[in-house]
Amino acid sequence: MKLCEKIEQIRGEKNSFAFAKIIGIEWEDLCRFEIGTKVPDRKTLERIAELGGTTADELIESTNN
């Protein structure tokens, strides 16, 4: 699974505006992460991973399989 798909999966049913606010980023950036045109920085990736019950390293590693 691609990183963009994992991010979308972690967001789940949450509104994209609300999810962006929760992780402290602009809504437009979240949209770019989810369509795969932008990659989150480490700090943002860690916040997303925490909400998904995982670590940033595990989130990245799971995309390489």
mmCIF file with all atom_site columns, C-alpha atoms in Angstrom:
data_model
loop_
_atom_site.group_PDB
_atom_site.id
_atom_site.type_symbol
_atom_site.label_atom_id
_atom_site.label_alt_id
_atom_site.label_comp_id
_atom_site.label_asym_id
_atom_site.label_entity_id
_atom_site.label_seq_id
_atom_site.pdbx_PDB_ins_code
_atom_site.Cartn_x
_atom_site.Cartn_y
_atom_site.Cartn_z
_atom_site.occupancy
_atom_site.B_iso_or_equiv
_atom_site.pdbx_formal_charge
_atom_site.auth_seq_id
_atom_site.auth_comp_id
_atom_site.auth_asym_id
_atom_site.auth_atom_id
_atom_site.pdbx_PDB_model_num
ATOM 1  C CA . MET A 1 1  ? 0.000   0.000  0.000  1.00 0.00 ? 1  MET A CA 1
ATOM 2  C CA . LYS A 1 2  ? 1.290   3.463  -0.878 1.00 0.00 ? 2  LYS A CA 1
ATOM 3  C CA . LEU A 1 3  ? 1.931   6.073  1.805  1.00 0.00 ? 3  LEU A CA 1
ATOM 4  C CA . CYS A 1 4  ? -0.846  8.270  0.407  1.00 0.00 ? 4  CYS A CA 1
ATOM 5  C CA . GLU A 1 5  ? -3.294  5.379  0.792  1.00 0.00 ? 5  GLU A CA 1
ATOM 6  C CA . LYS A 1 6  ? -2.136  4.717  4.355  1.00 0.00 ? 6  LYS A CA 1
ATOM 7  C CA . ILE A 1 7  ? -2.700  8.371  5.276  1.00 0.00 ? 7  ILE A CA 1
ATOM 8  C CA . GLU A 1 8  ? -6.190  8.263  3.823  1.00 0.00 ? 8  GLU A CA 1
ATOM 9  C CA . GLN A 1 9  ? -6.865  5.009  5.684  1.00 0.00 ? 9  GLN A CA 1
ATOM 10 C CA . ILE A 1 10 ? -5.744  6.552  8.988  1.00 0.00 ? 10 ILE A CA 1
ATOM 11 C CA . ARG A 1 11 ? -7.994  9.585  8.401  1.00 0.00 ? 11 ARG A CA 1
ATOM 12 C CA . GLY A 1 12 ? -10.867 7.161  7.894  1.00 0.00 ? 12 GLY A CA 1
ATOM 13 C CA . GLU A 1 13 ? -14.286 8.750  8.160  1.00 0.00 ? 13 GLU A CA 1
ATOM 14 C CA . LYS A 1 14 ? -12.976 11.975 9.672  1.00 0.00 ? 14 LYS A CA 1
ATOM 15 C CA . ASN A 1 15 ? -13.601 15.128 7.698  1.00 0.00 ? 15 ASN A CA 1
ATOM 16 C CA . SER A 1 16 ? -10.408 16.146 5.881  1.00 0.00 ? 16 SER A CA 1
ATOM 17 C CA . PHE A 1 17 ? -10.598 19.702 7.262  1.00 0.00 ? 17 PHE A CA 1
ATOM 18 C CA . ALA A 1 18 ? -10.900 18.395 10.820 1.00 0.00 ? 18 ALA A CA 1
ATOM 19 C CA . PHE A 1 19 ? -8.131  15.846 10.362 1.00 0.00 ? 19 PHE A CA 1
ATOM 20 C CA . ALA A 1 20 ? -5.784  18.483 8.959  1.00 0.00 ? 20 ALA A CA 1
ATOM 21 C CA . LYS A 1 21 ? -6.504  20.679 11.975 1.00 0.00 ? 21 LYS A CA 1
ATOM 22 C CA . ILE A 1 22 ? -5.876  17.774 14.373 1.00 0.00 ? 22 ILE A CA 1
ATOM 23 C CA . ILE A 1 23 ? -2.423  17.140 12.895 1.00 0.00 ? 23 ILE A CA 1
ATOM 24 C CA . GLY A 1 24 ? -1.654  20.856 12.628 1.00 0.00 ? 24 GLY A CA 1
ATOM 25 C CA . ILE A 1 25 ? -1.407  21.326 8.883  1.00 0.00 ? 25 ILE A CA 1
ATOM 26 C CA . GLU A 1 26 ? -3.283  23.124 6.139  1.00 0.00 ? 26 GLU A CA 1
ATOM 27 C CA . TRP A 1 27 ? -6.126  21.246 4.474  1.00 0.00 ? 27 TRP A CA 1
ATOM 28 C CA . GLU A 1 28 ? -4.465  21.669 1.076  1.00 0.00 ? 28 GLU A CA 1
ATOM 29 C CA . ASP A 1 29 ? -1.347  19.884 2.315  1.00 0.00 ? 29 ASP A CA 1
ATOM 30 C CA . LEU A 1 30 ? -3.423  16.939 3.552  1.00 0.00 ? 30 LEU A CA 1
ATOM 31 C CA . CYS A 1 31 ? -5.064  16.711 0.139  1.00 0.00 ? 31 CYS A CA 1
ATOM 32 C CA . ARG A 1 32 ? -1.644  16.653 -1.510 1.00 0.00 ? 32 ARG A CA 1
ATOM 33 C CA . PHE A 1 33 ? -0.482  13.911 0.858  1.00 0.00 ? 33 PHE A CA 1
ATOM 34 C CA . GLU A 1 34 ? -3.547  11.822 0.067  1.00 0.00 ? 34 GLU A CA 1
ATOM 35 C CA . ILE A 1 35 ? -3.191  12.119 -3.708 1.00 0.00 ? 35 ILE A CA 1
ATOM 36 C CA . GLY A 1 36 ? 0.539   11.490 -3.509 1.00 0.00 ? 36 GLY A CA 1
ATOM 37 C CA . THR A 1 37 ? 1.901   14.765 -4.881 1.00 0.00 ? 37 THR A CA 1
ATOM 38 C CA . LYS A 1 38 ? 3.526   15.766 -1.600 1.00 0.00 ? 38 LYS A CA 1
ATOM 39 C CA . VAL A 1 39 ? 5.176   13.800 1.199  1.00 0.00 ? 39 VAL A CA 1
ATOM 40 C CA . PRO A 1 40 ? 4.722   14.861 4.830  1.00 0.00 ? 40 PRO A CA 1
ATOM 41 C CA . ASP A 1 41 ? 7.733   16.073 6.764  1.00 0.00 ? 41 ASP A CA 1
ATOM 42 C CA . ARG A 1 42 ? 8.926   13.886 9.626  1.00 0.00 ? 42 ARG A CA 1
ATOM 43 C CA . LYS A 1 43 ? 7.038   15.788 12.339 1.00 0.00 ? 43 LYS A CA 1
ATOM 44 C CA . THR A 1 44 ? 3.738   15.595 10.434 1.00 0.00 ? 44 THR A CA 1
ATOM 45 C CA . LEU A 1 45 ? 4.309   11.954 9.567  1.00 0.00 ? 45 LEU A CA 1
ATOM 46 C CA . GLU A 1 46 ? 4.821   11.195 13.260 1.00 0.00 ? 46 GLU A CA 1
ATOM 47 C CA . ARG A 1 47 ? 1.523   12.897 14.173 1.00 0.00 ? 47 ARG A CA 1
ATOM 48 C CA . ILE A 1 48 ? -0.330  10.962 11.474 1.00 0.00 ? 48 ILE A CA 1
ATOM 49 C CA . ALA A 1 49 ? 1.260   7.686  12.567 1.00 0.00 ? 49 ALA A CA 1
ATOM 50 C CA . GLU A 1 50 ? 0.367   8.331  16.206 1.00 0.00 ? 50 GLU A CA 1
ATOM 51 C CA . LEU A 1 51 ? -3.278  8.788  15.256 1.00 0.00 ? 51 LEU A CA 1
ATOM 52 C CA . GLY A 1 52 ? -3.066  5.517  13.354 1.00 0.00 ? 52 GLY A CA 1
ATOM 53 C CA . GLY A 1 53 ? -1.621  3.694  16.337 1.00 0.00 ? 53 GLY A CA 1
ATOM 54 C CA . THR A 1 54 ? 1.763   3.131  14.724 1.00 0.00 ? 54 THR A CA 1
ATOM 55 C CA . THR A 1 55 ? 5.128   4.827  14.315 1.00 0.00 ? 55 THR A CA 1
ATOM 56 C CA . ALA A 1 56 ? 6.404   6.911  11.433 1.00 0.00 ? 56 ALA A CA 1
ATOM 57 C CA . ASP A 1 57 ? 9.043   4.272  10.713 1.00 0.00 ? 57 ASP A CA 1
ATOM 58 C CA . GLU A 1 58 ? 6.441   1.508  10.581 1.00 0.00 ? 58 GLU A CA 1
ATOM 59 C CA . LEU A 1 59 ? 4.217   3.643  8.371  1.00 0.00 ? 59 LEU A CA 1
ATOM 60 C CA . ILE A 1 60 ? 7.052   4.201  5.910  1.00 0.00 ? 60 ILE A CA 1
ATOM 61 C CA . GLU A 1 61 ? 8.257   0.585  6.052  1.00 0.00 ? 61 GLU A CA 1
ATOM 62 C CA . SER A 1 62 ? 4.769   -0.727 5.368  1.00 0.00 ? 62 SER A CA 1
ATOM 63 C CA . THR A 1 63 ? 4.733   1.191  2.072  1.00 0.00 ? 63 THR A CA 1
ATOM 64 C CA . ASN A 1 64 ? 7.891   -0.520 0.829  1.00 0.00 ? 64 ASN A CA 1
ATOM 65 C CA . ASN A 1 65 ? 6.493   -4.070 0.941  1.00 0.00 ? 65 ASN A CA 1
#
